[in-house]
Amino acid sequence: MQNEQTLSAWENVSEADFLARLNRVFAQNRLDRYLSRERAEKLYLLARRLFETNTQYNLSAITDPDGIIFKHFADCAALCPMIPEKASVLDVGTGAGFPSLVLAICRPDLRVTALDATEKKVRYVEESARLLGLTNLTAVCARAEELAATDLRKSFDVVTARAVSELRILSELCLPFCRRGGLFLAMKAKNAENELKAAKKAIPMLGGKLKEQKEYSLTDGTETVLRYVLILEKNAETPARYPRPYAKILKSPL
Ligand code: SAH
């Protein structure tokens, strides 16, 4: 779970080093306006906690300081400019809290709900929010397709998902949670074009419409990666029969 390299990377980084690197990477990606001294310190504590918890059970493949700053924190903070002020946000399949924890830290105006089917991960996210004093994050343990039948259906301004599944499947899990006029932001590292093609039929069937296909690069000064966010808008009700049970979604995706 923790390799030697990660261990020594943490041994060799002081809090001041970490904060300097975090500020640099956020500035390089024009995300520095979402950082303050207090938010940066929270991100530092969160990074340490991710690393330390990962020694007990597997939360993430990336737990070295630079990796966390670039591949988790900057990657997730890149969503900040796409989310309207004071929005209620549901993060489907949040895992170790990405993007939910980063959004709750960098955008205190948001009300964030972090959803995952794995109890261990939900407990980790909930406890992280408590330790960091984040009063704008609630963690929920449930399967998205089941929760979508409760009163949380069509109740969020924005739904996010990073690295959960392909768009065709994800749309069935996520769009039901958006209120009319709300947005579903699907974060993609690659294959966005193909996934969009494959979901062409599914999206309108679920009451969604492609609003924008954002493409941007993220850099840490040495490495530059391409990222995509597919922004879907909910412009009609999702028919009550969706989402179907998960096995069915997988077996016959829309
Ligand atoms: N978003 C995180 C985690 C991705 S891993 C990140 O980017 O790092 C995918 C997560 O989705 C897992 O934690 C898994 O438990 C969760 N998940 C998958 N299908 C789900 C479903 N139907 N309902 C709720 N959570 C789900």
XYZ file of N, CA and C and ligand atoms in Angstrom:
788
model
N 0.806 -1.213 0.000
C 0.000 0.000 0.000
C 0.843 1.270 0.000
N 1.959 1.268 0.772
C 2.845 2.430 0.736
C 4.209 1.942 0.305
N 4.722 2.455 -0.788
C 6.051 2.020 -1.164
C 7.111 2.914 -0.519
N 8.351 2.439 -0.618
C 9.487 3.142 0.008
C 9.569 4.594 -0.461
N 9.340 4.763 -1.752
C 9.469 6.098 -2.345
C 8.497 7.086 -1.712
N 7.253 6.604 -1.520
C 6.239 7.478 -0.931
C 6.605 7.812 0.505
N 7.066 6.785 1.237
C 7.466 7.003 2.634
C 8.564 8.051 2.731
N 9.586 7.905 1.880
C 10.694 8.854 2.002
C 10.289 10.228 1.470
N 9.381 10.272 0.505
C 8.914 11.582 0.028
C 8.240 12.350 1.167
N 7.481 11.633 1.989
C 6.816 12.306 3.117
C 7.809 12.672 4.208
N 8.807 11.811 4.389
C 9.820 12.123 5.408
C 10.586 13.388 5.049
N 10.717 13.619 3.740
C 11.548 14.749 3.303
C 10.776 16.031 3.028
N 9.475 16.011 3.296
C 8.717 17.232 3.018
C 8.204 17.838 4.334
N 8.517 19.105 4.537
C 7.992 19.787 5.728
C 6.641 20.391 5.353
N 5.905 20.849 6.348
C 4.627 21.494 6.048
C 4.856 22.717 5.145
N 5.913 23.466 5.449
C 6.190 24.667 4.646
C 6.491 24.304 3.184
N 7.252 23.208 2.991
C 7.538 22.749 1.613
C 6.248 22.395 0.897
N 5.430 21.633 1.606
C 4.183 21.168 1.009
C 3.323 22.363 0.579
N 3.188 23.339 1.488
C 2.355 24.508 1.188
C 2.923 25.293 0.010
N 4.250 25.394 -0.062
C 4.872 26.119 -1.176
C 4.579 25.402 -2.494
N 4.683 24.070 -2.477
C 4.424 23.309 -3.720
C 2.956 23.398 -4.122
N 2.102 23.305 -3.125
C 0.659 23.401 -3.382
C 0.326 24.760 -4.006
N 0.841 25.815 -3.423
C 0.590 27.160 -3.961
C 1.122 27.306 -5.377
N 2.305 26.732 -5.618
C 2.908 26.843 -6.945
C 2.049 26.136 -7.995
N 1.654 24.899 -7.691
C 0.873 24.139 -8.680
C -0.498 24.783 -8.912
N -1.127 25.271 -7.849
C -2.422 25.937 -8.033
C -2.241 27.210 -8.882
N -1.159 27.955 -8.615
C -0.919 29.181 -9.387
C -0.651 28.851 -10.857
N 0.122 27.783 -11.099
C 0.434 27.395 -12.484
C -0.823 27.037 -13.270
N -1.842 26.620 -12.553
C -3.073 26.222 -13.229
C -4.194 27.252 -13.024
N -3.803 28.421 -12.618
C -4.723 29.533 -12.356
C -5.883 29.132 -11.437
N -5.499 28.396 -10.402
C -6.489 27.981 -9.411
C -6.211 28.639 -8.064
N -5.223 29.542 -8.050
C -4.794 30.105 -6.763
C -5.874 30.921 -6.063
N -6.849 31.402 -6.847
C -7.898 32.168 -6.159
C -8.780 31.281 -5.282
N -8.664 29.961 -5.444
C -9.448 29.052 -4.594
C -8.675 28.618 -3.353
N -7.469 29.183 -3.194
C -6.612 28.821 -2.067
C -6.455 30.021 -1.133
N -6.443 29.763 0.152
C -6.064 30.788 1.133
C -5.128 30.055 2.076
N -4.535 30.766 2.992
C -3.646 30.116 3.963
C -4.403 28.990 4.700
N -5.600 29.303 5.124
C -6.382 28.344 5.901
C -6.783 27.126 5.057
N -7.205 27.364 3.830
C -7.592 26.248 2.949
C -6.380 25.379 2.612
N -5.243 26.042 2.381
C -4.024 25.297 2.055
C -3.623 24.410 3.231
N -3.770 24.918 4.440
C -3.434 24.105 5.619
C -4.370 22.908 5.752
N -5.620 23.122 5.409
C -6.573 22.003 5.436
C -6.172 20.940 4.417
N -5.770 21.399 3.248
C -5.352 20.441 2.214
C -4.101 19.683 2.661
N -3.219 20.377 3.365
C -2.022 19.695 3.897
C -2.433 18.602 4.884
N -3.312 18.933 5.803
C -3.766 17.935 6.790
C -4.457 16.766 6.100
N -5.236 17.083 5.079
C -5.937 16.037 4.341
C -4.951 15.117 3.620
N -3.925 15.707 3.036
C -2.920 14.906 2.323
C -2.216 13.953 3.300
N -1.843 14.459 4.466
C -1.186 13.619 5.481
C -2.111 12.494 5.928
N -3.356 12.847 6.080
C -4.328 11.858 6.547
C -4.563 10.769 5.487
N -4.592 11.181 4.238
C -4.758 10.202 3.148
C -3.578 9.235 3.155
N -2.385 9.803 3.261
C -1.169 8.982 3.294
C -1.184 8.039 4.496
N -1.503 8.576 5.662
C -1.463 7.746 6.878
C -2.550 6.678 6.889
N -3.738 7.040 6.461
C -4.824 6.055 6.441
C -4.535 4.960 5.425
N -3.852 5.341 4.363
C -3.525 4.379 3.321
C -2.552 3.281 3.793
N -1.895 3.521 4.933
C -1.035 2.466 5.477
C -1.900 1.360 6.094
N -3.151 1.684 6.442
C -4.047 0.677 7.031
C -4.928 0.013 5.986
N -5.476 0.778 5.101
C -6.230 0.182 3.995
C -6.146 1.055 2.760
N -6.362 0.396 1.637
C -6.115 1.037 0.368
C -7.202 2.058 0.008
N -6.807 3.319 -0.046
C -7.753 4.369 -0.414
C -7.433 4.934 -1.786
N -6.141 5.013 -2.082
C -5.730 5.631 -3.339
C -4.369 5.095 -3.757
N -4.154 5.037 -5.063
C -2.850 4.612 -5.574
C -1.856 5.765 -5.467
N -2.374 6.976 -5.342
C -1.494 8.157 -5.301
C -1.495 8.717 -3.890
N -0.361 8.594 -3.183
C -0.313 9.117 -1.809
C 0.985 9.857 -1.507
N 1.808 10.114 -2.534
C 3.011 10.919 -2.280
C 2.622 12.394 -2.384
N 3.345 13.277 -1.701
C 2.937 14.689 -1.626
C 2.712 15.343 -2.993
N 3.667 15.196 -3.914
C 3.505 15.855 -5.214
C 2.356 15.252 -6.018
N 2.209 13.947 -5.913
C 1.112 13.270 -6.607
C -0.241 13.748 -6.101
N -0.358 13.838 -4.798
C -1.627 14.300 -4.214
C -1.928 15.729 -4.657
N -0.918 16.585 -4.602
C -1.117 17.999 -4.970
C -1.587 18.133 -6.418
N -0.936 17.402 -7.306
C -1.229 17.548 -8.736
C -2.433 16.689 -9.167
N -2.341 15.372 -8.911
C -3.319 14.438 -9.487
C -4.635 14.382 -8.708
N -4.610 14.774 -7.451
C -5.866 14.823 -6.702
C -6.343 16.272 -6.497
N -5.523 17.079 -5.815
C -6.019 18.398 -5.408
C -6.235 19.345 -6.599
N -5.215 19.534 -7.435
C -5.384 20.455 -8.568
C -6.426 19.900 -9.538
N -6.376 18.586 -9.753
C -7.331 17.941 -10.660
C -8.776 18.217 -10.213
N -9.030 18.087 -8.934
C -10.390 18.292 -8.422
C -10.735 19.774 -8.345
N -9.765 20.610 -7.952
C -10.037 22.051 -7.835
C -10.360 22.665 -9.192
N -9.925 21.997 -10.266
C -10.218 22.505 -11.614
C -11.722 22.590 -11.881
N -12.513 21.887 -11.072
C -13.973 21.964 -11.221
C -14.541 23.268 -10.665
N -13.804 23.886 -9.736
C -14.333 25.064 -9.011
C -14.968 26.120 -9.904
N -14.278 26.522 -11.004
C -14.883 27.580 -11.813
C -16.153 27.153 -12.549
N -16.425 25.850 -12.588
C -17.596 25.363 -13.352
C -18.849 25.245 -12.484
N -18.706 25.485 -11.187
C -19.837 25.282 -10.273
C -20.407 26.614 -9.809
N -21.705 26.829 -10.039
C -22.314 28.102 -9.635
C -22.228 28.335 -8.119
N -22.287 29.575 -7.753
C -22.181 29.961 -6.346
C -23.302 29.340 -5.509
N -22.923 28.900 -4.325
C -23.858 28.369 -3.315
C -24.615 27.124 -3.770
N -24.104 26.438 -4.776
C -24.797 25.260 -5.303
C -24.796 24.120 -4.281
N -25.830 23.287 -4.355
C -25.796 22.012 -3.640
C -25.191 20.996 -4.610
N -24.205 20.250 -4.111
C -23.426 19.366 -4.986
C -23.472 17.935 -4.456
N -23.754 16.978 -5.325
C -23.648 15.557 -4.958
C -22.472 14.952 -5.709
N -21.555 14.314 -4.980
C -20.419 13.651 -5.623
C -20.666 12.141 -5.584
N -20.966 11.579 -6.750
C -21.299 10.150 -6.830
C -20.016 9.319 -6.955
N -19.858 8.333 -6.066
C -18.650 7.495 -6.082
C -17.437 8.296 -5.639
N -17.544 8.920 -4.483
C -16.507 9.859 -4.019
C -15.202 9.185 -3.616
N -15.231 7.884 -3.307
C -14.008 7.175 -2.914
C -13.386 7.811 -1.684
N -12.143 8.256 -1.818
C -11.452 8.908 -0.696
C -11.788 10.399 -0.616
N -12.886 10.797 -1.266
C -13.317 12.191 -1.155
C -12.895 13.081 -2.304
N -12.839 12.484 -3.497
C -12.456 13.257 -4.680
C -13.551 13.228 -5.731
N -14.087 14.387 -6.100
C -13.655 15.727 -5.707
C -14.314 16.302 -4.441
N -15.182 15.577 -3.741
C -16.012 16.212 -2.701
C -15.243 16.987 -1.634
N -14.191 16.383 -1.075
C -13.472 17.072 0.016
C -12.765 18.333 -0.484
N -12.201 18.239 -1.677
C -11.492 19.397 -2.239
C -12.487 20.531 -2.509
N -13.654 20.177 -3.035
C -14.669 21.210 -3.294
C -15.147 21.838 -1.995
N -15.347 21.020 -0.972
C -15.821 21.562 0.309
C -14.783 22.509 0.926
N -13.493 22.206 0.717
C -12.429 23.067 1.260
C -12.287 24.340 0.423
N -12.196 24.173 -0.888
C -11.886 25.316 -1.765
C -13.090 26.194 -2.074
N -14.289 25.648 -1.870
C -15.511 26.425 -2.119
C -16.434 26.319 -0.912
N -16.135 27.075 0.147
C -16.952 26.987 1.357
C -18.410 27.415 1.141
N -18.683 28.062 0.016
C -20.069 28.461 -0.271
C -20.940 27.279 -0.695
N -20.311 26.168 -1.100
C -21.076 25.015 -1.591
C -21.565 24.152 -0.445
N -22.674 23.431 -0.682
C -23.106 22.390 0.254
C -22.878 21.067 -0.463
N -21.954 20.274 0.069
C -21.494 19.090 -0.649
C -21.981 17.807 0.034
N -22.519 16.894 -0.765
C -22.857 15.552 -0.270
C -21.942 14.563 -0.974
N -21.223 13.765 -0.182
C -20.284 12.785 -0.736
C -20.918 11.402 -0.631
N -21.089 10.745 -1.773
C -21.779 9.449 -1.793
C -20.845 8.328 -2.231
N -20.845 7.247 -1.469
C -20.127 6.060 -1.915
C -20.817 4.813 -1.361
N -20.655 3.719 -2.088
C -21.285 2.462 -1.679
C -20.430 1.728 -0.645
N -19.173 2.117 -0.487
C -18.280 1.428 0.448
C -18.220 2.163 1.783
N -18.609 1.461 2.822
C -18.737 2.097 4.132
C -17.411 2.663 4.655
N -16.350 1.891 4.451
C -15.034 2.311 4.929
C -14.636 3.681 4.357
N -14.914 3.845 3.075
C -14.544 5.096 2.414
C -15.417 6.244 2.921
N -16.695 5.955 3.106
C -17.610 6.993 3.586
C -17.206 7.425 4.986
N -16.816 6.456 5.811
C -16.380 6.791 7.176
C -15.124 7.664 7.143
N -14.210 7.310 6.248
C -12.980 8.100 6.099
C -13.303 9.550 5.697
N -14.205 9.705 4.739
C -14.546 11.049 4.246
C -15.254 11.848 5.349
N -16.164 11.195 6.028
C -16.928 11.842 7.095
C -15.996 12.317 8.215
N -15.090 11.424 8.606
C -14.140 11.732 9.672
C -13.168 12.841 9.227
N -12.778 12.814 7.962
C -11.889 13.872 7.444
C -12.586 15.226 7.545
N -13.847 15.259 7.132
C -14.600 16.522 7.175
C -14.695 17.022 8.613
N -14.909 16.095 9.539
C -15.030 16.483 10.950
C -13.697 17.035 11.468
N -12.613 16.322 11.185
C -11.295 16.759 11.660
C -10.891 18.112 11.080
N -11.305 18.370 9.845
C -10.929 19.633 9.192
C -11.934 20.748 9.488
N -12.962 20.409 10.227
C -13.970 21.422 10.563
C -14.792 21.863 9.363
N -15.020 20.939 8.425
C -15.820 21.281 7.239
C -17.290 21.037 7.557
N -18.015 22.100 7.751
C -19.426 21.935 8.116
C -20.306 21.875 6.862
N -19.689 22.028 5.686
C -20.472 22.040 4.444
C -20.391 20.713 3.686
N -19.968 19.651 4.380
C -19.923 18.339 3.712
C -20.654 17.283 4.538
N -21.507 16.524 3.869
C -22.199 15.391 4.482
C -21.823 14.145 3.697
N -21.517 13.057 4.396
C -21.170 11.820 3.688
C -22.309 10.805 3.830
N -22.609 10.132 2.737
C -23.711 9.166 2.721
C -23.223 7.846 2.146
N -23.545 6.771 2.836
C -23.201 5.443 2.329
C -24.428 4.807 1.698
N -24.418 4.660 0.398
C -25.533 4.042 -0.326
C -25.092 3.771 -1.752
N -25.864 2.973 -2.440
C -25.645 2.811 -3.879
C -26.444 3.900 -4.592
N -25.819 4.531 -5.556
C -26.458 5.654 -6.248
C -27.820 5.259 -6.815
N -27.879 4.066 -7.421
C -29.129 3.682 -8.091
C -30.258 3.464 -7.096
N -29.922 3.190 -5.845
C -30.962 3.041 -4.822
C -31.328 4.394 -4.208
N -30.322 5.183 -3.946
C -30.552 6.505 -3.354
C -31.372 7.403 -4.288
N -31.254 7.139 -5.592
C -31.953 7.975 -6.575
C -33.468 7.803 -6.506
N -33.930 6.786 -5.754
C -35.375 6.587 -5.620
C -35.906 7.287 -4.361
N -35.033 7.920 -3.595
C -35.462 8.586 -2.355
C -35.747 10.063 -2.630
N -35.989 10.811 -1.577
C -36.290 12.236 -1.786
C -35.053 13.046 -2.189
N -33.914 12.371 -2.333
C -32.739 13.087 -2.858
C -32.777 13.166 -4.390
N -33.704 12.418 -4.985
C -33.874 12.503 -6.439
C -34.180 13.950 -6.829
N -33.692 14.356 -7.956
C -33.845 15.721 -8.523
C -33.725 16.837 -7.467
N -32.761 16.695 -6.568
C -32.659 17.692 -5.501
C -31.324 18.443 -5.496
N -30.437 18.161 -6.449
C -29.124 18.827 -6.433
C -28.959 19.768 -7.618
N -28.242 20.873 -7.361
C -27.933 21.810 -8.437
C -26.875 21.218 -9.357
N -25.929 20.500 -8.733
C -24.793 19.961 -9.495
C -24.478 18.553 -9.007
N -24.229 17.629 -9.943
C -23.759 16.285 -9.598
C -22.389 16.105 -10.243
N -21.432 15.563 -9.488
C -20.100 15.329 -10.042
C -19.762 13.847 -9.956
N -18.859 13.391 -10.812
C -18.324 12.032 -10.702
C -16.953 12.005 -11.346
N -15.980 11.442 -10.605
C -14.634 11.294 -11.161
C -14.235 9.838 -11.058
N -13.835 9.256 -12.179
C -13.311 7.887 -12.214
C -14.263 6.861 -11.626
N -15.535 6.926 -11.999
C -16.495 5.952 -11.471
C -16.876 4.920 -12.533
N -17.366 5.377 -13.678
C -17.591 4.442 -14.781
C -17.812 5.222 -16.064
N -18.089 4.506 -17.149
C -18.214 5.216 -18.429
C -19.510 6.034 -18.478
N -19.473 7.068 -19.293
C -20.531 8.074 -19.292
C -21.941 7.511 -19.466
N -22.071 6.495 -20.316
C -23.387 5.927 -20.602
C -24.019 5.374 -19.324
N -23.195 4.689 -18.517
C -23.650 4.103 -17.256
C -23.804 5.200 -16.196
N -22.810 6.050 -16.166
C -22.773 7.131 -15.183
C -23.974 8.069 -15.313
N -24.386 8.323 -16.540
C -25.513 9.230 -16.753
C -26.775 8.677 -16.103
N -26.949 7.363 -16.176
C -28.142 6.764 -15.569
C -28.084 6.866 -14.040
N -26.863 6.799 -13.493
C -26.698 6.897 -12.034
C -26.807 8.336 -11.540
N -26.355 9.279 -12.365
C -26.194 10.657 -11.867
C -27.313 11.623 -12.253
N -27.776 11.547 -13.514
C -28.761 12.543 -13.963
C -30.044 12.578 -13.118
N -30.516 11.429 -12.600
C -31.737 11.489 -11.787
C -31.624 12.419 -10.571
N -30.415 12.644 -10.079
C -30.224 13.476 -8.885
C -30.273 14.975 -9.190
N -30.108 15.348 -10.478
C -30.087 16.777 -10.826
C -31.492 17.341 -10.828
N -31.616 18.530 -10.303
C -32.888 19.231 -10.467
C -32.955 19.734 -11.904
N -34.177 20.081 -12.347
C -34.346 20.652 -13.681
C -33.476 21.900 -13.807
N -32.673 21.970 -14.840
C -31.758 23.110 -15.001
C -30.404 22.894 -14.327
N -30.312 21.787 -13.567
C -29.051 21.477 -12.871
C -28.022 20.871 -13.823
N -26.816 20.688 -13.308
C -25.715 20.217 -14.147
C -25.124 18.915 -13.641
N -24.716 18.076 -14.569
C -23.926 16.894 -14.225
C -22.539 17.083 -14.838
N -21.518 17.105 -13.993
C -20.138 17.296 -14.461
C -19.397 15.963 -14.394
N -19.154 15.364 -15.547
C -18.429 14.090 -15.595
C -16.968 14.377 -15.899
N -16.092 14.058 -14.926
C -14.662 14.337 -15.082
C -14.007 13.154 -15.793
N -13.289 13.465 -16.860
C -12.681 12.395 -17.655
C -11.215 12.695 -17.939
N -10.391 11.658 -17.805
C -8.970 11.835 -18.111
C -8.712 11.542 -19.581
N -9.511 10.680 -20.155
C -9.329 10.363 -21.571
C -10.617 9.775 -22.122
N -10.606 9.529 -23.418
C -11.735 8.832 -24.004
C -13.061 9.591 -23.970
N -13.007 10.891 -23.662
C -14.246 11.647 -23.509
C -15.084 11.601 -24.783
N -14.397 11.712 -25.916
C -15.089 11.740 -27.211
C -15.851 10.433 -27.451
N -15.162 9.312 -27.237
C -15.789 7.999 -27.448
C -16.942 7.758 -26.482
N -16.737 8.152 -25.237
C -17.793 7.941 -24.241
C -19.032 8.756 -24.579
N -18.784 9.949 -25.080
C -19.887 10.820 -25.453
C -20.669 10.214 -26.615
N -19.943 9.663 -27.560
C -20.576 9.025 -28.712
C -21.455 7.861 -28.245
N -20.884 7.050 -27.355
C -21.601 5.869 -26.864
C -22.826 6.249 -26.027
N -22.816 7.455 -25.455
C -23.915 7.867 -24.570
C -24.930 8.753 -25.293
N -24.779 8.865 -26.595
C -25.616 9.783 -27.382
C -27.109 9.528 -27.202
N -27.461 8.245 -27.144
C -28.877 7.884 -26.989
C -29.307 8.022 -25.530
N -28.424 7.565 -24.626
C -28.766 7.505 -23.194
C -29.076 8.886 -22.617
N -28.255 9.878 -22.968
C -28.370 11.191 -22.318
C -29.770 11.813 -22.487
N -30.298 11.901 -23.723
C -31.657 12.470 -23.832
C -32.740 11.582 -23.202
N -32.519 10.267 -23.214
C -33.510 9.371 -22.579
C -33.624 9.643 -21.087
N -32.548 10.171 -20.512
C -32.522 10.404 -19.069
C -32.852 11.857 -18.712
N -33.196 12.627 -19.727
C -33.566 14.028 -19.488
C -32.389 14.987 -19.551
N -31.271 14.520 -20.099
C -30.080 15.369 -20.145
C -29.764 15.872 -21.541
N -28.827 16.799 -21.591
C -28.404 17.370 -22.870
C -26.966 17.838 -22.698
N -26.141 17.602 -23.690
C -24.757 18.081 -23.582
C -24.737 19.599 -23.670
N -24.157 20.221 -22.649
C -24.101 21.685 -22.643
C -22.746 22.150 -23.148
N -21.720 21.472 -22.665
C -20.372 21.900 -23.016
C -19.395 20.762 -22.803
N -18.407 20.728 -23.677
C -17.357 19.728 -23.549
C -16.081 20.495 -23.255
N -15.693 20.519 -21.994
C -14.517 21.311 -21.618
C -13.270 20.475 -21.765
N -12.251 21.074 -22.355
C -10.980 20.382 -22.483
C -9.911 21.343 -21.998
N -9.060 20.900 -21.104
C -8.021 21.794 -20.605
C -6.817 20.975 -20.185
N -5.662 21.659 -20.057
C -4.500 20.914 -19.582
C -4.175 21.346 -18.161
N -3.597 20.422 -17.438
C -3.141 20.679 -16.073
C -1.647 20.395 -16.061
N -0.907 21.235 -15.333
C 0.532 21.017 -15.292
C 1.070 21.148 -13.871
N 2.149 20.434 -13.609
C 2.844 20.640 -12.329
C 4.227 21.227 -12.592
N 4.422 21.712 -13.807
C 5.712 22.309 -14.161
C 6.570 21.368 -14.975
N 6.446 20.056 -14.715
C 7.209 19.097 -15.514
C 6.281 18.292 -16.416
N 5.198 17.831 -15.828
C 4.264 16.994 -16.579
C 3.013 17.810 -16.914
N 2.511 17.604 -18.119
C 1.247 18.253 -18.486
C 0.270 17.176 -18.930
N -0.939 17.221 -18.388
C -1.934 16.203 -18.744
C -3.193 16.881 -19.276
N -3.888 16.168 -20.141
C -5.137 16.693 -20.692
C -6.307 16.189 -19.865
N -7.257 17.061 -19.621
C -8.437 16.673 -18.855
C -9.701 17.136 -19.578
N -10.772 16.425 -19.332
C -12.052 16.779 -19.936
C -13.121 16.817 -18.859
N -14.018 17.746 -18.992
C -15.230 17.685 -18.169
C -16.403 17.784 -19.127
N -17.236 16.762 -19.101
C -18.433 16.780 -19.926
C -19.532 17.388 -19.068
N -20.052 18.508 -19.515
C -21.080 19.196 -18.738
C -22.441 18.904 -19.369
N -23.254 18.137 -18.653
C -24.600 17.840 -19.130
C -25.589 18.691 -18.355
N -26.612 19.130 -19.057
C -27.650 19.908 -18.386
C -28.909 19.069 -18.311
N -29.576 19.153 -17.186
C -30.833 18.412 -17.034
C -31.949 19.314 -17.550
N -32.547 18.941 -18.663
C -33.583 19.825 -19.197
C -34.964 19.185 -19.242
N -35.065 17.929 -18.762
C -36.376 17.278 -18.645
C -36.302 16.273 -17.498
N -37.437 15.862 -16.999
C -37.469 14.864 -15.923
C -36.826 13.556 -16.384
N -36.164 12.867 -15.473
C -35.713 11.511 -15.784
C -36.916 10.585 -15.579
N -37.275 9.757 -16.575
C -38.405 8.838 -16.374
C -38.215 7.997 -15.104
N -39.327 7.734 -14.405
C -39.278 7.080 -13.086
C -38.599 5.710 -13.131
N -38.588 5.049 -14.291
C -37.982 3.707 -14.344
C -36.450 3.739 -14.289
N -35.859 4.893 -14.372
C -34.402 5.011 -14.266
C -34.018 5.682 -12.958
N -32.897 5.300 -12.336
C -31.975 4.255 -12.757
C -32.515 2.856 -12.440
N -32.135 1.918 -13.298
C -32.501 0.513 -13.087
C -31.500 -0.116 -12.112
N -31.769 -1.337 -11.636
C -30.773 -2.006 -10.781
C -29.430 -2.101 -11.508
N -28.353 -2.072 -10.730
C -27.013 -1.941 -11.313
C -26.688 -3.041 -12.317
N -27.072 -4.275 -11.987
C -26.764 -5.401 -12.887
C -27.405 -5.172 -14.253
N -28.582 -4.599 -14.223
C -29.302 -4.328 -15.463
C -28.637 -3.194 -16.256
N -28.202 -2.190 -15.541
C -27.520 -1.070 -16.215
C -26.285 -1.592 -16.943
N -25.556 -2.463 -16.253
C -24.331 -3.010 -16.857
C -24.644 -3.933 -18.017
N -25.668 -4.752 -17.845
C -26.000 -5.749 -18.855
C -26.577 -5.114 -20.121
N -27.443 -4.147 -19.934
C -27.959 -3.479 -21.139
C -27.963 -1.970 -20.957
N -26.776 -1.366 -21.096
C -26.689 0.092 -20.975
C -27.549 0.775 -22.033
N -28.105 1.909 -21.675
C -29.004 2.622 -22.600
C -28.287 3.041 -23.875
N -14.125 9.596 -7.202
C -12.987 8.968 -6.544
C -13.113 7.449 -6.436
C -13.180 6.676 -7.708
S -13.267 4.946 -7.455
C -11.722 9.395 -7.225
O -11.773 10.014 -8.271
O -10.639 9.114 -6.705
C -14.980 4.667 -7.712
C -15.811 4.725 -6.455
O -17.170 4.666 -6.836
C -15.572 3.554 -5.510
O -15.233 4.055 -4.238
C -16.917 2.807 -5.490
O -17.232 2.305 -4.200
C -17.896 3.891 -5.924
N -19.081 3.394 -6.635
C -19.103 2.656 -7.773
N -20.373 2.414 -8.159
C -21.181 3.034 -7.238
C -22.610 3.142 -7.082
N -23.438 2.572 -7.955
N -23.082 3.843 -6.028
C -22.232 4.417 -5.144
N -20.887 4.337 -5.231
C -20.363 3.664 -6.269
